Short mmCIF file of C-alpha atoms in Angstrom, two decimals:
data_model
loop_
_atom_site.label_atom_id
_atom_site.label_comp_id
_atom_site.label_asym_id
_atom_site.label_seq_id
_atom_site.Cartn_x
_atom_site.Cartn_y
_atom_site.Cartn_z
CA ASP I 16 -29.62 152.30 -110.25
CA SER I 17 -33.34 152.90 -110.84
CA GLY I 18 -34.48 150.33 -108.28
CA VAL I 19 -36.19 148.26 -110.97
CA THR I 20 -34.67 144.83 -111.52
CA GLN I 21 -34.99 142.59 -114.54
CA THR I 22 -33.85 139.03 -115.01
CA PRO I 23 -32.19 137.56 -116.89
CA LYS I 24 -29.89 140.17 -118.40
CA HIS I 25 -29.32 138.09 -121.51
CA LEU I 26 -31.26 135.26 -123.04
CA ILE I 27 -30.37 133.25 -126.11
CA THR I 28 -32.87 130.79 -127.46
CA ALA I 29 -34.09 129.18 -130.66
CA THR I 30 -37.03 129.87 -132.91
CA GLY I 31 -40.25 128.28 -131.75
CA GLN I 32 -39.27 128.33 -128.10
CA ARG I 33 -40.94 130.05 -125.17
CA VAL I 34 -39.25 132.33 -122.64
CA THR I 35 -40.25 134.27 -119.54
CA LEU I 36 -38.81 137.64 -118.61
CA ARG I 37 -39.14 138.87 -115.07
CA CYS I 38 -39.41 142.35 -113.64
CA SER I 39 -39.47 143.57 -110.04
CA PRO I 40 -40.68 147.16 -109.69
CA ARG I 41 -39.34 149.72 -107.26
CA SER I 42 -40.59 149.34 -103.74
CA GLY I 43 -44.01 150.99 -103.50
CA ASP I 44 -44.64 151.22 -107.23
CA LEU I 45 -47.91 149.65 -108.34
CA SER I 46 -47.56 150.00 -112.10
CA VAL I 47 -45.39 147.97 -114.43
CA TYR I 48 -44.99 148.80 -118.11
CA TRP I 49 -43.28 146.58 -120.67
CA TYR I 50 -41.48 147.96 -123.72
CA GLN I 51 -39.67 146.37 -126.64
CA GLN I 52 -36.68 148.05 -128.29
CA SER I 53 -35.67 146.66 -131.66
CA LEU I 54 -33.73 148.01 -134.60
CA ASP I 55 -36.78 147.75 -136.86
CA GLN I 56 -39.52 149.09 -134.60
CA GLY I 57 -37.65 151.30 -132.17
CA LEU I 58 -39.05 151.59 -128.66
CA GLN I 59 -42.61 150.31 -128.43
CA PHE I 60 -45.01 150.07 -125.53
CA LEU I 61 -46.31 146.54 -125.10
CA ILE I 62 -48.53 146.34 -122.03
CA HIS I 63 -49.29 148.00 -118.69
CA TYR I 64 -50.31 146.37 -115.42
CA TYR I 65 -51.49 148.20 -112.36
CA ASN I 66 -51.80 146.46 -109.00
CA GLY I 67 -52.29 143.08 -110.61
CA GLU I 68 -54.70 144.12 -113.34
CA GLU I 69 -54.10 144.76 -117.00
CA ARG I 70 -54.65 148.46 -117.72
CA ALA I 71 -53.62 148.96 -121.33
CA LYS I 72 -52.24 147.11 -124.30
CA GLY I 73 -49.97 148.55 -126.92
CA ASN I 74 -48.34 146.80 -129.86
CA ILE I 75 -48.19 143.44 -128.16
CA LEU I 76 -48.37 140.34 -130.32
CA GLU I 77 -50.85 137.59 -129.52
CA ARG I 78 -47.89 135.26 -128.93
CA PHE I 79 -46.88 137.48 -126.03
CA SER I 80 -48.61 137.71 -122.69
CA ALA I 81 -47.90 139.20 -119.31
CA GLN I 82 -49.11 139.12 -115.75
CA GLN I 83 -48.49 140.91 -112.50
CA PHE I 84 -48.45 138.92 -109.30
CA PRO I 85 -49.69 139.83 -105.80
CA ASP I 86 -46.14 140.82 -104.77
CA LEU I 87 -46.26 143.21 -107.78
CA HIS I 88 -43.50 141.60 -109.77
CA SER I 89 -44.38 141.02 -113.39
CA GLU I 90 -43.54 138.45 -116.02
CA LEU I 91 -43.60 138.79 -119.79
CA ASN I 92 -44.09 135.52 -121.61
CA LEU I 93 -42.97 135.22 -125.21
CA SER I 94 -43.92 132.09 -127.12
CA SER I 95 -43.39 130.62 -130.59
CA LEU I 96 -40.40 132.87 -130.87
CA GLU I 97 -39.32 134.21 -134.23
CA LEU I 98 -36.08 135.81 -135.33
CA GLY I 99 -37.80 139.18 -135.35
CA ASP I 100 -38.52 138.94 -131.64
CA SER I 101 -34.85 139.52 -130.92
CA ALA I 102 -34.80 142.79 -129.02
CA LEU I 103 -34.12 144.52 -125.75
CA TYR I 104 -37.12 144.23 -123.45
CA PHE I 105 -37.54 146.87 -120.77
CA CYS I 106 -39.88 147.08 -117.90
CA ALA I 107 -40.59 150.35 -116.14
CA SER I 108 -42.42 151.04 -112.94
CA SER I 109 -44.25 154.01 -111.51
CA VAL I 110 -46.17 154.79 -108.39
CA GLU I 111 -49.55 155.08 -110.04
CA GLY I 112 -51.13 154.18 -113.33
CA GLN I 113 -50.60 157.30 -115.40
CA ALA I 114 -47.29 157.34 -117.22
CA GLY I 115 -47.42 161.05 -117.79
CA ARG I 116 -48.10 162.33 -114.32
CA ASN I 117 -45.77 159.90 -112.59
CA GLU I 118 -42.17 159.32 -113.62
CA GLN I 119 -41.44 155.89 -115.03
CA PHE I 120 -38.28 154.24 -113.77
CA PHE I 121 -36.75 151.84 -116.25
CA GLY I 122 -35.01 148.59 -115.48
CA PRO I 123 -31.73 147.63 -117.17
CA GLY I 124 -33.51 145.48 -119.75
CA THR I 125 -33.31 141.88 -120.91
CA ARG I 126 -31.50 141.27 -124.17
CA LEU I 127 -33.26 138.48 -126.05
CA THR I 128 -31.55 136.82 -128.98
CA VAL I 129 -33.52 134.32 -131.05
CA LEU I 130 -31.37 132.10 -133.27
CA ALA R 26 -52.77 157.67 -132.62
CA GLN R 27 -50.12 160.00 -131.43
CA THR R 28 -46.81 160.08 -133.25
CA VAL R 29 -43.44 161.45 -132.28
CA THR R 30 -40.89 162.42 -134.91
CA GLN R 31 -37.19 163.01 -134.44
CA SER R 32 -35.80 164.13 -137.76
CA GLN R 33 -32.12 164.03 -136.83
CA PRO R 34 -30.79 160.47 -136.72
CA GLU R 35 -27.38 161.74 -135.61
CA MET R 36 -25.91 164.98 -134.29
CA SER R 37 -22.35 165.91 -133.47
CA VAL R 38 -21.12 168.71 -131.22
CA GLN R 39 -17.81 169.89 -129.83
CA GLU R 40 -17.28 169.49 -126.12
CA ALA R 41 -18.40 172.61 -124.19
CA GLU R 42 -20.61 173.77 -127.08
CA THR R 43 -24.39 173.88 -127.23
CA VAL R 44 -26.53 171.50 -129.24
CA THR R 45 -30.26 171.35 -129.91
CA LEU R 46 -32.13 168.14 -130.66
CA SER R 47 -35.46 168.41 -132.47
CA CYS R 48 -38.74 166.67 -131.82
CA THR R 49 -42.20 167.16 -133.21
CA TYR R 50 -45.36 165.35 -132.24
CA ASP R 51 -48.87 164.95 -133.46
CA THR R 52 -51.86 164.91 -131.14
CA SER R 53 -55.39 166.20 -130.90
CA GLU R 54 -55.34 166.21 -127.11
CA SER R 55 -54.84 169.21 -124.88
CA ASP R 56 -53.61 167.39 -121.77
CA TYR R 57 -50.35 165.55 -122.30
CA TYR R 58 -46.77 165.24 -121.18
CA LEU R 59 -43.53 165.29 -123.11
CA PHE R 60 -40.22 163.77 -122.12
CA TRP R 61 -36.62 163.47 -123.18
CA TYR R 62 -34.87 160.24 -122.28
CA LYS R 63 -31.17 159.51 -122.57
CA GLN R 64 -29.88 156.05 -123.41
CA PRO R 65 -26.09 155.75 -123.02
CA PRO R 66 -24.14 152.73 -124.29
CA SER R 67 -25.14 150.88 -121.12
CA ARG R 68 -28.69 150.86 -122.57
CA GLN R 69 -30.18 152.19 -119.35
CA MET R 70 -33.08 154.58 -120.01
CA ILE R 71 -32.63 157.79 -118.02
CA LEU R 72 -35.19 160.56 -117.77
CA VAL R 73 -33.57 163.87 -118.70
CA ILE R 74 -36.45 166.32 -118.57
CA ARG R 75 -40.24 166.43 -118.46
CA GLN R 76 -42.73 169.03 -119.69
CA GLU R 77 -46.41 169.30 -118.86
CA ALA R 78 -48.41 170.66 -121.79
CA TYR R 79 -50.49 172.99 -119.67
CA LYS R 80 -47.39 174.75 -118.38
CA GLN R 81 -46.20 177.53 -120.64
CA GLN R 82 -42.84 177.80 -118.93
CA ASN R 83 -40.13 175.71 -120.50
CA ALA R 84 -38.67 173.03 -118.26
CA THR R 85 -35.02 173.26 -117.23
CA GLU R 86 -32.73 170.79 -115.50
CA ASN R 87 -29.22 172.13 -115.01
CA ARG R 88 -27.57 172.14 -118.47
CA PHE R 89 -30.68 170.73 -120.14
CA SER R 90 -33.60 172.86 -121.22
CA VAL R 91 -36.48 172.53 -123.63
CA ASN R 92 -38.14 174.83 -126.11
CA PHE R 93 -41.80 173.82 -126.00
CA GLN R 94 -43.87 175.32 -128.79
CA LYS R 95 -47.37 173.97 -128.21
CA ALA R 96 -49.02 175.46 -131.28
CA ALA R 97 -46.28 174.16 -133.53
CA LYS R 98 -46.21 170.82 -131.63
CA SER R 99 -42.50 171.11 -131.25
CA PHE R 100 -40.40 170.05 -128.27
CA SER R 101 -36.67 170.53 -128.73
CA LEU R 102 -33.93 169.76 -126.21
CA LYS R 103 -31.00 172.11 -125.72
CA ILE R 104 -27.85 170.82 -124.07
CA SER R 105 -25.49 173.55 -122.95
CA ASP R 106 -21.80 173.10 -122.20
CA SER R 107 -21.82 169.63 -123.73
CA GLN R 108 -19.78 167.03 -121.88
CA LEU R 109 -18.35 163.71 -122.99
CA GLY R 110 -20.83 161.96 -120.71
CA ASP R 111 -23.69 163.42 -122.71
CA ALA R 112 -22.88 161.10 -125.61
CA ALA R 113 -25.90 158.84 -125.98
CA MET R 114 -29.12 158.17 -127.85
CA TYR R 115 -31.78 160.69 -126.97
CA PHE R 116 -35.44 159.81 -127.26
CA CYS R 117 -38.35 162.18 -127.27
CA ALA R 118 -41.52 160.68 -125.78
CA TYR R 119 -45.18 161.58 -125.42
CA HIS R 120 -47.90 160.56 -123.03
CA SER R 121 -51.57 161.40 -122.97
CA GLY R 122 -52.51 163.03 -119.68
CA GLY R 123 -55.24 160.72 -118.54
CA GLY R 124 -54.40 157.55 -120.34
CA ALA R 125 -53.14 154.22 -119.07
CA ASP R 126 -50.97 153.58 -122.10
CA GLY R 127 -47.23 153.66 -121.93
CA LEU R 128 -45.01 156.24 -123.55
CA THR R 129 -44.86 156.82 -127.31
CA PHE R 130 -41.25 157.27 -128.37
CA GLY R 131 -39.55 158.83 -131.34
CA LYS R 132 -36.85 156.95 -133.25
CA GLY R 133 -34.07 158.68 -131.39
CA THR R 134 -31.11 160.94 -132.12
CA HIS R 135 -27.58 159.67 -131.66
CA LEU R 136 -25.54 162.46 -130.07
CA ILE R 137 -21.77 162.41 -130.56
CA ILE R 138 -19.55 164.63 -128.45
CA GLN R 139 -16.26 165.59 -130.11
CA PRO R 140 -13.43 166.19 -127.59
#
């Protein structure tokens, strides 16, 4: 158990819909990273939040957005869903904002299926 | 942009034998970090080993060790005395030392352990 929690574990929805994925980092960690793992694209970095502020964006679509709240949990919002958005979405947390210097601890992931 | 290449989609090894997984990367930076992550069937991402580019000494964690060749931009993972529990996808990952981005992952190598 990494100490990072993600809910829900599984999500099945239809094209065009909007969903919210939630991540609670380990106690004391200020950074939350979101990743997408799909068969087509592999593991891709989406976005990084540090202490409530956006720090970096990766290959995140405009239909996707995220935020980090004062209690440090984070939400990833996916809208106008397409079949290709079906993937495993991970969040990872670390103490500080540099993924190299500080180990990232991954949550168990949310499996999103878009029908 | 940095890229990480894992040229072996699948590897197979007999239990108790040694196997080496290959990884090459492309970067123009001098300060960076390299990682190997394990993803078993549970899908949990587990950090196996970490290497700091400025350290010449190869990292070792019990049965896992790396061969870091900075000039060749190569970062291979050696697993000694392979065990059934080592069966998993293995991902090589890169991070720029001072950046706020997340990790850049390779496509992964599926490791099969033959009993």
